[in-house]
Amino acid sequence: MQKLNDYCTCEAKLNGDEFVGIRNNGCLEICFPAGYFKNDAAIAELDEDELRQDIMQLFDVLSDSELIEVHENSNIIGRDVEKSSSDFPMLAYVNLLRNFMEYGYYSEQEVVFRQGGSGKVDWNRTIKTLRPDVVNDSVVYLDPVTRQTDNNERELISLIHKFCVWDAAKRIGFVFGVDIQEPPALDFDYEMFSSVLMTKASKTFHDRTLVIFQDMLRIVEYLGKNVSDENVIPNEFYFGVNSFAPVWEAMIERIFGTERREDYYPNCGWVIDGKNAGRVEMRPDTIMKVDDKIFVLDSKYYTYGIDGRTLPQSESITKQLAYAEFAEQKIGKTVYNVFLMPYCAGAVTAENFLYPFKMKYLGYAYSDWKNTDVAKGLVKPYHKIHGVLLDIKNVMQNYSKSNAAQKQFANVITTANKKGP
């Protein structure tokens, strides 16, 4: 079996491939976002257990619906690249394999209680539920409650579980080192599998067992949608995004966003023959308020912090100036402008990181058409659009809201704004 490291890359974007996630289009591949590792050579040197944790982190981020679904430019893809939404149940596959590795194949002995018939007598249920008969001055139970086992259903649910584990191992078993060569005893049968699983799920009250059934149901539903007319299940699958930029934007919003962005939308439009002929909203990515200061943040999934090549250009700079000027006019507070871009802290060996997300100040952008004459008092803090780099791995590991990070970030910007021309 190949090493786990051989399936992974973080250089796809640098080579023009924007996909981030896991895919099998004839070749299994896990694509990390650019900057998560220094390069592919660094991945090759990683311990497999450490790399496995990073893969799980990637899957967790891509499974976070709040990061994915609310962004119209995001594209979680399923079986075909053209699909705009995914039904691939990644977490169900992961959970099923993890459970299998810890507990083995699922098996049960379904116990049915019946009055009369063969089987071991359950005296506790008999005494609680039945009135005894008196025969020859003795108290007897003529038809006691007995315990009976449904062997057929027990075996069927075990076989369905084995099928689902086999399918999971075929798709993502390489991540966990699970390789199941023996094919399942059952062929895929959507109607039977789903019926049995729904029945079993409705009857169980054991939390772990219920989770197993629910994960199996999600897998069966996915297979049912993708199986061919000849009942052939394709090996190809995709789980990821065609562009990681909206995910980066959503994580930054989660960490630093404090204000409703809709309140900071400037509008543009046309008037033709005295009538409005359409209006377009300009949308800043994130608005952060700390104390009495407003920070307009633009999350740029650019590679400057990774390869030193791509920085926000004049269009983005001009938009930031417009956003900030609108915010100042609307609320009358001091406004700052920031571009937030990813980088790989693992590529920096001599750095002493003092700030959350291994934050690094880069510099600032400016526009010479904005008056920067200090003597006239016309310079605004937002005339400088500051560039800040965040370690993408740290962001993905903890993208929850952080008041401490917001305050330290604000301090970095306000301090930098006082320096230089």
CSV table of C-alpha atoms in Angstrom, one decimal:
chain,number,residue,atom,x,y,z
A,1,MET,CA,0.0,0.0,0.0
A,2,GLN,CA,1.3,3.5,-0.8
A,3,LYS,CA,2.2,5.8,1.9
A,4,LEU,CA,-0.5,8.3,2.9
A,5,ASN,CA,2.0,11.1,2.1
A,6,ASP,CA,2.1,10.1,-1.5
A,7,TYR,CA,-1.6,10.9,-2.0
A,8,CYS,CA,-1.3,14.5,-0.7
A,9,THR,CA,-0.3,17.8,-2.3
A,10,CYS,CA,-0.4,21.5,-1.4
A,11,GLU,CA,1.0,22.8,-4.7
A,12,ALA,CA,-2.1,22.4,-6.9
A,13,LYS,CA,-3.1,26.1,-6.8
A,14,LEU,CA,0.4,27.1,-7.7
A,15,ASN,CA,0.1,24.9,-10.8
A,16,GLY,CA,-3.2,26.4,-11.8
A,17,ASP,CA,-5.5,23.8,-10.2
A,18,GLU,CA,-7.9,25.5,-7.7
A,19,PHE,CA,-9.4,22.3,-6.3
A,20,VAL,CA,-9.1,21.7,-2.5
A,21,GLY,CA,-10.4,18.5,-1.0
A,22,ILE,CA,-10.3,14.8,-1.9
A,23,ARG,CA,-11.0,13.3,-5.3
A,24,ASN,CA,-10.8,10.1,-7.3
A,25,ASN,CA,-11.0,10.5,-11.0
A,26,GLY,CA,-8.9,7.5,-11.7
A,27,CYS,CA,-6.3,8.6,-9.2
A,28,LEU,CA,-6.8,9.2,-5.5
A,29,GLU,CA,-5.6,12.7,-4.4
A,30,ILE,CA,-5.9,14.9,-1.4
A,31,CYS,CA,-5.4,18.6,-2.2
A,32,PHE,CA,-4.6,21.0,0.7
A,33,PRO,CA,-5.0,24.7,0.2
A,34,ALA,CA,-1.8,26.5,-0.8
A,35,GLY,CA,0.2,27.5,2.3
A,36,TYR,CA,-1.1,24.7,4.6
A,37,PHE,CA,2.4,23.1,4.2
A,38,LYS,CA,5.6,24.7,2.9
A,39,ASN,CA,5.6,22.5,-0.2
A,40,ASP,CA,5.0,18.9,-1.3
A,41,ALA,CA,8.5,18.0,-0.1
A,42,ALA,CA,7.5,19.0,3.4
A,43,ILE,CA,4.4,16.7,3.2
A,44,ALA,CA,6.6,13.8,2.1
A,45,GLU,CA,8.7,14.1,5.3
A,46,LEU,CA,5.7,14.2,7.7
A,47,ASP,CA,4.8,11.4,10.1
A,48,GLU,CA,1.7,9.7,8.8
A,49,ASP,CA,-0.2,10.1,12.1
A,50,GLU,CA,0.4,13.9,12.0
A,51,LEU,CA,-0.6,14.1,8.4
A,52,ARG,CA,-3.8,12.1,9.2
A,53,GLN,CA,-4.8,14.7,11.7
A,54,ASP,CA,-4.2,17.4,9.1
A,55,ILE,CA,-6.4,15.5,6.7
A,56,MET,CA,-9.2,15.2,9.3
A,57,GLN,CA,-8.9,19.0,9.9
A,58,LEU,CA,-9.3,19.6,6.1
A,59,PHE,CA,-12.4,17.3,6.0
A,60,ASP,CA,-13.9,19.1,9.1
A,61,VAL,CA,-13.5,22.5,7.4
A,62,LEU,CA,-15.0,21.3,4.1
A,63,SER,CA,-17.9,19.7,6.0
A,64,ASP,CA,-18.8,22.9,7.9
A,65,SER,CA,-22.0,23.9,6.1
A,66,GLU,CA,-21.8,27.5,7.5
A,67,LEU,CA,-18.5,28.0,5.7
A,68,ILE,CA,-19.7,26.5,2.5
A,69,GLU,CA,-23.4,26.9,1.7
A,70,VAL,CA,-23.8,30.6,2.5
A,71,HIS,CA,-21.3,31.6,-0.1
A,72,GLU,CA,-22.6,31.7,-3.6
A,73,ASN,CA,-19.2,31.4,-5.2
A,74,SER,CA,-18.4,28.2,-3.3
A,75,ASN,CA,-18.8,24.9,-5.0
A,76,ILE,CA,-18.8,21.7,-3.0
A,77,ILE,CA,-18.7,19.1,-5.7
A,78,GLY,CA,-20.0,15.6,-5.8
A,79,ARG,CA,-19.6,12.9,-8.5
A,80,ASP,CA,-19.1,15.4,-11.4
A,81,VAL,CA,-17.1,18.6,-11.4
A,82,GLU,CA,-20.1,20.3,-12.9
A,83,LYS,CA,-22.3,19.6,-9.9
A,84,SER,CA,-23.0,22.7,-7.7
A,85,SER,CA,-23.8,20.7,-4.5
A,86,SER,CA,-22.4,17.6,-3.0
A,87,ASP,CA,-24.2,14.6,-1.6
A,88,PHE,CA,-21.0,12.8,-0.8
A,89,PRO,CA,-21.3,11.9,2.9
A,90,MET,CA,-17.7,12.4,3.9
A,91,LEU,CA,-18.3,12.5,7.7
A,92,ALA,CA,-20.5,9.4,7.5
A,93,TYR,CA,-17.7,7.5,5.7
A,94,VAL,CA,-15.1,8.8,8.3
A,95,ASN,CA,-17.3,7.9,11.3
A,96,LEU,CA,-18.1,4.5,10.0
A,97,LEU,CA,-14.4,3.6,9.4
A,98,ARG,CA,-13.4,5.0,12.8
A,99,ASN,CA,-16.1,3.0,14.5
A,100,PHE,CA,-15.0,-0.1,12.6
A,101,MET,CA,-11.4,0.3,13.6
A,102,GLU,CA,-12.4,0.5,17.3
A,103,TYR,CA,-15.2,-2.0,17.5
A,104,GLY,CA,-15.1,-4.2,14.4
A,105,TYR,CA,-18.1,-5.2,12.3
A,106,TYR,CA,-21.5,-4.4,13.8
A,107,SER,CA,-23.4,-7.4,15.1
A,108,GLU,CA,-26.4,-7.7,17.3
A,109,GLN,CA,-28.8,-10.3,18.6
A,110,GLU,CA,-32.3,-8.9,18.2
A,111,VAL,CA,-34.3,-10.0,21.2
A,112,VAL,CA,-38.1,-10.3,20.8
A,113,PHE,CA,-40.4,-10.9,23.8
A,114,ARG,CA,-43.5,-13.0,23.1
A,115,GLN,CA,-46.2,-14.6,25.2
A,116,GLY,CA,-46.0,-18.3,24.9
A,117,GLY,CA,-43.9,-20.2,22.4
A,118,SER,CA,-40.4,-21.6,22.8
A,119,GLY,CA,-37.5,-19.7,24.3
A,120,LYS,CA,-36.1,-18.8,27.6
A,121,VAL,CA,-38.7,-17.5,30.0
A,122,ASP,CA,-38.3,-13.9,31.1
A,123,TRP,CA,-39.8,-14.1,34.6
A,124,ASN,CA,-39.5,-10.4,35.3
A,125,ARG,CA,-41.6,-9.4,32.3
A,126,THR,CA,-44.0,-12.3,33.0
A,127,ILE,CA,-44.7,-11.3,36.6
A,128,LYS,CA,-45.1,-7.6,35.7
A,129,THR,CA,-47.4,-8.1,32.7
A,130,LEU,CA,-49.4,-11.3,33.2
A,131,ARG,CA,-52.0,-12.4,35.8
A,132,PRO,CA,-51.2,-15.9,37.0
A,133,ASP,CA,-53.7,-18.8,36.9
A,134,VAL,CA,-54.5,-20.9,40.0
A,135,VAL,CA,-54.3,-24.7,39.2
A,136,ASN,CA,-54.7,-27.2,42.1
A,137,ASP,CA,-54.1,-24.5,44.7
A,138,SER,CA,-50.9,-23.4,43.0
A,139,VAL,CA,-50.1,-20.2,41.2
A,140,VAL,CA,-48.9,-20.8,37.7
A,141,TYR,CA,-48.2,-18.9,34.4
A,142,LEU,CA,-49.5,-21.0,31.6
A,143,ASP,CA,-48.2,-18.7,28.8
A,144,PRO,CA,-45.1,-17.0,30.2
A,145,VAL,CA,-43.2,-14.3,28.3
A,146,THR,CA,-40.3,-15.8,26.4
A,147,ARG,CA,-37.2,-14.3,24.8
A,148,GLN,CA,-36.7,-15.1,21.2
A,149,THR,CA,-33.9,-14.1,18.8
A,150,ASP,CA,-34.5,-12.9,15.2
A,151,ASN,CA,-31.5,-14.5,13.6
A,152,ASN,CA,-32.4,-13.5,10.0
A,153,GLU,CA,-32.6,-9.7,10.7
A,154,ARG,CA,-29.6,-9.9,12.9
A,155,GLU,CA,-27.5,-11.4,10.1
A,156,LEU,CA,-28.9,-9.0,7.5
A,157,ILE,CA,-28.0,-5.8,9.4
A,158,SER,CA,-24.5,-7.2,9.9
A,159,LEU,CA,-24.1,-7.9,6.1
A,160,ILE,CA,-25.3,-4.4,5.3
A,161,HIS,CA,-22.8,-3.0,7.7
A,162,LYS,CA,-20.0,-5.0,6.1
A,163,PHE,CA,-21.0,-3.7,2.7
A,164,CYS,CA,-20.9,-0.1,3.9
A,165,VAL,CA,-17.5,-0.6,5.6
A,166,TRP,CA,-16.2,-2.2,2.4
A,167,ASP,CA,-17.3,0.8,0.3
A,168,ALA,CA,-15.9,3.2,2.8
A,169,ALA,CA,-12.5,1.4,2.8
A,170,LYS,CA,-12.5,1.4,-1.0
A,171,ARG,CA,-12.9,5.2,-1.0
A,172,ILE,CA,-11.0,6.6,1.9
A,173,GLY,CA,-9.5,3.6,3.6
A,174,PHE,CA,-6.1,4.7,2.6
A,175,VAL,CA,-6.4,7.6,5.0
A,176,PHE,CA,-6.7,5.2,7.9
A,177,GLY,CA,-4.6,2.4,6.6
A,178,VAL,CA,-7.7,0.2,6.2
A,179,ASP,CA,-7.6,-2.2,3.2
A,180,ILE,CA,-10.4,-4.7,2.8
A,181,GLN,CA,-9.8,-7.1,-0.1
A,182,GLU,CA,-12.7,-9.5,0.4
A,183,PRO,CA,-15.8,-8.3,-1.4
A,184,PRO,CA,-19.1,-8.1,0.5
A,185,ALA,CA,-21.5,-11.0,0.5
A,186,LEU,CA,-24.4,-8.8,-0.6
A,187,ASP,CA,-24.8,-6.8,-3.8
A,188,PHE,CA,-26.0,-3.3,-3.4
A,189,ASP,CA,-29.8,-3.2,-3.1
A,190,TYR,CA,-31.0,0.4,-2.3
A,191,GLU,CA,-34.6,-0.5,-1.5
A,192,MET,CA,-33.7,-3.4,0.9
A,193,PHE,CA,-30.8,-1.6,2.5
A,194,SER,CA,-32.6,1.6,3.2
A,195,SER,CA,-35.8,-0.1,4.4
A,196,VAL,CA,-33.8,-2.3,6.9
A,197,LEU,CA,-31.8,0.6,8.2
A,198,MET,CA,-34.7,3.0,8.6
A,199,THR,CA,-36.6,0.2,10.5
A,200,LYS,CA,-33.6,-0.4,12.8
A,201,ALA,CA,-33.0,3.3,13.4
A,202,SER,CA,-36.6,3.8,14.4
A,203,LYS,CA,-36.4,1.0,17.0
A,204,THR,CA,-33.0,1.7,18.7
A,205,PHE,CA,-32.5,4.0,21.6
A,206,HIS,CA,-28.7,3.4,22.0
A,207,ASP,CA,-26.9,6.5,20.9
A,208,ARG,CA,-23.8,4.9,19.4
A,209,THR,CA,-25.9,2.4,17.5
A,210,LEU,CA,-28.2,5.1,16.2
A,211,VAL,CA,-25.3,7.0,14.9
A,212,ILE,CA,-24.0,3.9,13.0
A,213,PHE,CA,-27.4,3.4,11.4
A,214,GLN,CA,-27.7,7.0,10.4
A,215,ASP,CA,-24.2,7.1,8.9
A,216,MET,CA,-25.0,3.9,7.0
A,217,LEU,CA,-28.3,5.4,5.7
A,218,ARG,CA,-26.4,8.5,4.4
A,219,ILE,CA,-24.0,6.2,2.6
A,220,VAL,CA,-26.8,4.1,1.1
A,221,GLU,CA,-28.6,7.3,0.0
A,222,TYR,CA,-25.5,8.5,-1.7
A,223,LEU,CA,-24.9,5.2,-3.5
A,224,GLY,CA,-28.6,5.0,-4.5
A,225,LYS,CA,-28.3,8.3,-6.3
A,226,ASN,CA,-25.1,7.4,-8.1
A,227,VAL,CA,-25.5,3.7,-8.9
A,228,SER,CA,-25.8,2.9,-12.6
A,229,ASP,CA,-28.8,1.1,-14.3
A,230,GLU,CA,-26.6,-2.0,-14.2
A,231,ASN,CA,-26.2,-1.7,-10.4
A,232,VAL,CA,-22.6,-0.7,-10.8
A,233,ILE,CA,-21.2,1.8,-8.2
A,234,PRO,CA,-18.7,4.2,-9.7
A,235,ASN,CA,-15.3,4.5,-7.9
A,236,GLU,CA,-15.0,8.2,-8.9
A,237,PHE,CA,-16.0,10.7,-6.3
A,238,TYR,CA,-15.1,14.3,-5.4
A,239,PHE,CA,-15.4,16.1,-2.0
A,240,GLY,CA,-14.1,19.6,-1.9
A,241,VAL,CA,-14.3,23.1,-3.4
A,242,ASN,CA,-13.3,24.4,-6.8
A,243,SER,CA,-12.2,27.6,-5.1
A,244,PHE,CA,-11.0,27.9,-1.6
A,245,ALA,CA,-11.3,31.7,-1.6
A,246,PRO,CA,-14.9,31.7,-0.3
A,247,VAL,CA,-13.9,29.4,2.5
A,248,TRP,CA,-11.0,31.6,3.5
A,249,GLU,CA,-13.4,34.6,3.5
A,250,ALA,CA,-15.9,32.7,5.7
A,251,MET,CA,-13.3,31.8,8.2
A,252,ILE,CA,-12.0,35.4,8.5
A,253,GLU,CA,-15.6,36.5,8.9
A,254,ARG,CA,-16.1,34.0,11.7
A,255,ILE,CA,-13.0,35.2,13.5
A,256,PHE,CA,-13.1,38.9,13.1
A,257,GLY,CA,-16.6,39.9,12.0
A,258,THR,CA,-18.6,41.9,14.5
A,259,GLU,CA,-20.9,44.0,12.5
A,260,ARG,CA,-23.7,43.4,9.9
A,261,ARG,CA,-22.0,43.7,6.5
A,262,GLU,CA,-25.3,44.7,4.9
A,263,ASP,CA,-25.1,48.0,6.8
A,264,TYR,CA,-21.9,48.9,5.0
A,265,TYR,CA,-23.0,48.2,1.4
A,266,PRO,CA,-22.5,51.2,-0.8
A,267,ASN,CA,-24.6,51.1,-3.9
A,268,CYS,CA,-24.1,52.0,-7.6
A,269,GLY,CA,-26.6,52.2,-10.4
A,270,TRP,CA,-27.8,53.8,-13.6
A,271,VAL,CA,-30.6,56.3,-14.3
A,272,ILE,CA,-32.0,56.1,-17.9
A,273,ASP,CA,-34.7,58.4,-19.1
A,274,GLY,CA,-35.2,59.6,-15.5
A,275,LYS,CA,-35.8,56.1,-14.2
A,276,ASN,CA,-33.6,53.7,-12.2
A,277,ALA,CA,-32.2,51.1,-14.5
A,278,GLY,CA,-30.7,48.8,-12.0
A,279,ARG,CA,-28.6,49.0,-8.9
A,280,VAL,CA,-25.6,47.0,-7.8
A,281,GLU,CA,-24.4,46.5,-4.2
A,282,MET,CA,-20.7,46.6,-3.4
A,283,ARG,CA,-20.1,44.1,-0.6
A,284,PRO,CA,-17.2,44.3,1.8
A,285,ASP,CA,-16.1,40.9,3.1
A,286,THR,CA,-15.9,41.6,6.9
A,287,ILE,CA,-16.5,44.6,9.2
A,288,MET,CA,-14.9,44.6,12.6
A,289,LYS,CA,-15.5,47.1,15.4
A,290,VAL,CA,-13.1,47.4,18.3
A,291,ASP,CA,-13.7,50.2,20.8
A,292,ASP,CA,-14.6,53.2,18.7
A,293,LYS,CA,-12.8,52.1,15.5
A,294,ILE,CA,-14.1,50.4,12.4
A,295,PHE,CA,-11.9,48.0,10.4
A,296,VAL,CA,-12.9,47.1,6.8
A,297,LEU,CA,-11.4,43.7,6.0
A,298,ASP,CA,-10.9,42.2,2.6
A,299,SER,CA,-10.1,38.5,2.7
A,300,LYS,CA,-7.8,37.7,-0.2
A,301,TYR,CA,-6.8,34.1,-0.9
A,302,TYR,CA,-3.8,35.3,-2.8
A,303,THR,CA,-0.4,33.6,-2.9
A,304,TYR,CA,1.9,36.5,-2.1
A,305,GLY,CA,2.6,35.1,1.4
A,306,ILE,CA,3.4,31.7,-0.1
A,307,ASP,CA,5.3,32.4,-3.3
A,308,GLY,CA,5.8,36.2,-3.3
A,309,ARG,CA,3.9,36.7,-6.5
A,310,THR,CA,0.3,37.9,-6.2
A,311,LEU,CA,-0.9,41.0,-4.4
A,312,PRO,CA,-4.3,42.8,-4.6
A,313,GLN,CA,-4.3,45.2,-7.5
A,314,SER,CA,-5.8,48.6,-8.3
A,315,GLU,CA,-9.4,47.4,-8.6
A,316,SER,CA,-9.3,45.8,-5.1
A,317,ILE,CA,-7.5,48.9,-3.6
A,318,THR,CA,-10.1,51.2,-5.1
A,319,LYS,CA,-13.0,49.2,-3.7
A,320,GLN,CA,-11.5,49.2,-0.2
A,321,LEU,CA,-11.2,53.0,-0.4
A,322,ALA,CA,-14.8,53.2,-1.4
A,323,TYR,CA,-16.0,50.9,1.4
A,324,ALA,CA,-14.1,52.8,4.0
A,325,GLU,CA,-15.2,56.2,2.8
A,326,PHE,CA,-18.8,55.1,2.8
A,327,ALA,CA,-18.4,53.7,6.4
A,328,GLU,CA,-16.9,56.9,7.6
A,329,GLN,CA,-19.7,59.0,6.1
A,330,LYS,CA,-22.3,56.7,7.5
A,331,ILE,CA,-21.1,56.3,11.1
A,332,GLY,CA,-18.6,59.1,11.6
A,333,LYS,CA,-16.0,57.0,13.3
A,334,THR,CA,-12.3,56.3,12.5
A,335,VAL,CA,-12.0,53.7,9.8
A,336,TYR,CA,-9.1,51.5,8.9
A,337,ASN,CA,-8.5,49.3,5.8
A,338,VAL,CA,-6.9,45.9,5.7
A,339,PHE,CA,-6.2,43.1,3.2
A,340,LEU,CA,-5.9,39.6,4.9
A,341,MET,CA,-4.0,37.0,3.0
A,342,PRO,CA,-2.7,33.5,3.9
A,343,TYR,CA,0.9,32.3,4.3
A,344,CYS,CA,2.7,29.3,5.6
A,345,ALA,CA,4.3,29.9,9.0
A,346,GLY,CA,5.9,26.5,8.7
A,347,ALA,CA,8.1,28.0,6.0
A,348,VAL,CA,9.4,30.6,8.4
A,349,THR,CA,11.9,29.0,10.8
A,350,ALA,CA,13.4,32.0,12.6
A,351,GLU,CA,10.2,33.9,13.4
A,352,ASN,CA,9.0,34.5,17.0
A,353,PHE,CA,5.2,34.6,16.6
A,354,LEU,CA,3.6,36.8,19.2
A,355,TYR,CA,0.1,37.2,17.8
A,356,PRO,CA,-2.9,34.9,17.2
A,357,PHE,CA,-2.8,32.9,13.9
A,358,LYS,CA,0.9,33.7,13.7
A,359,MET,CA,-0.1,37.1,12.3
A,360,LYS,CA,2.5,39.0,10.3
A,361,TYR,CA,2.3,42.6,9.2
A,362,LEU,CA,3.3,42.9,5.5
A,363,GLY,CA,3.0,46.6,4.5
A,364,TYR,CA,0.4,48.7,2.9
A,365,ALA,CA,-1.2,49.7,-0.4
A,366,TYR,CA,-2.0,53.3,-1.4
A,367,SER,CA,-3.6,55.3,-4.2
A,368,ASP,CA,-1.9,58.4,-5.5
A,369,TRP,CA,-5.3,59.9,-6.5
A,370,LYS,CA,-6.3,60.2,-2.8
A,371,ASN,CA,-4.9,63.4,-1.2
A,372,THR,CA,-2.1,62.5,1.1
A,373,ASP,CA,-1.0,66.0,2.0
A,374,VAL,CA,-0.5,65.7,5.8
A,375,ALA,CA,-0.2,69.5,6.2
A,376,LYS,CA,-3.8,70.0,4.9
A,377,GLY,CA,-5.2,67.4,7.4
A,378,LEU,CA,-6.8,65.5,4.6
A,379,VAL,CA,-5.1,62.2,5.2
A,380,LYS,CA,-7.4,59.5,6.5
A,381,PRO,CA,-6.3,56.3,8.2
A,382,TYR,CA,-8.1,54.2,5.6
A,383,HIS,CA,-6.0,55.8,2.8
A,384,LYS,CA,-3.5,53.1,3.7
A,385,ILE,CA,-4.8,49.6,3.0
A,386,HIS,CA,-2.7,47.5,5.3
A,387,GLY,CA,-1.6,44.0,4.3
A,388,VAL,CA,-1.6,41.3,7.0
A,389,LEU,CA,-0.7,37.6,6.7
A,390,LEU,CA,-2.3,34.8,8.7
A,391,ASP,CA,-1.0,31.3,8.9
A,392,ILE,CA,-3.6,29.3,7.0
A,393,LYS,CA,-3.1,26.1,9.1
A,394,ASN,CA,-3.7,28.0,12.3
A,395,VAL,CA,-6.8,29.6,10.9
A,396,MET,CA,-8.3,26.3,9.8
A,397,GLN,CA,-7.6,24.8,13.2
A,398,ASN,CA,-9.4,27.5,15.1
A,399,TYR,CA,-11.7,29.8,13.2
A,400,SER,CA,-14.1,30.6,16.0
A,401,LYS,CA,-14.8,34.2,17.1
A,402,SER,CA,-12.0,35.6,19.2
A,403,ASN,CA,-12.3,38.9,21.1
A,404,ALA,CA,-8.6,38.6,22.0
A,405,ALA,CA,-7.6,38.1,18.4
A,406,GLN,CA,-9.7,41.1,17.3
A,407,LYS,CA,-8.1,43.4,19.9
A,408,GLN,CA,-4.5,42.3,19.1
A,409,PHE,CA,-5.3,42.6,15.4
A,410,ALA,CA,-6.6,46.1,15.8
A,411,ASN,CA,-3.5,47.0,17.8
A,412,VAL,CA,-1.3,45.8,14.9
A,413,ILE,CA,-3.1,47.9,12.4
A,414,THR,CA,-3.4,51.1,14.5
A,415,THR,CA,0.3,50.9,15.4
A,416,ALA,CA,1.4,50.3,11.8
A,417,ASN,CA,-0.8,53.2,10.6
A,418,LYS,CA,1.2,55.7,12.7
A,419,LYS,CA,4.4,54.7,11.1
A,420,GLY,CA,5.8,55.8,7.7
A,421,PRO,CA,4.6,58.5,5.3
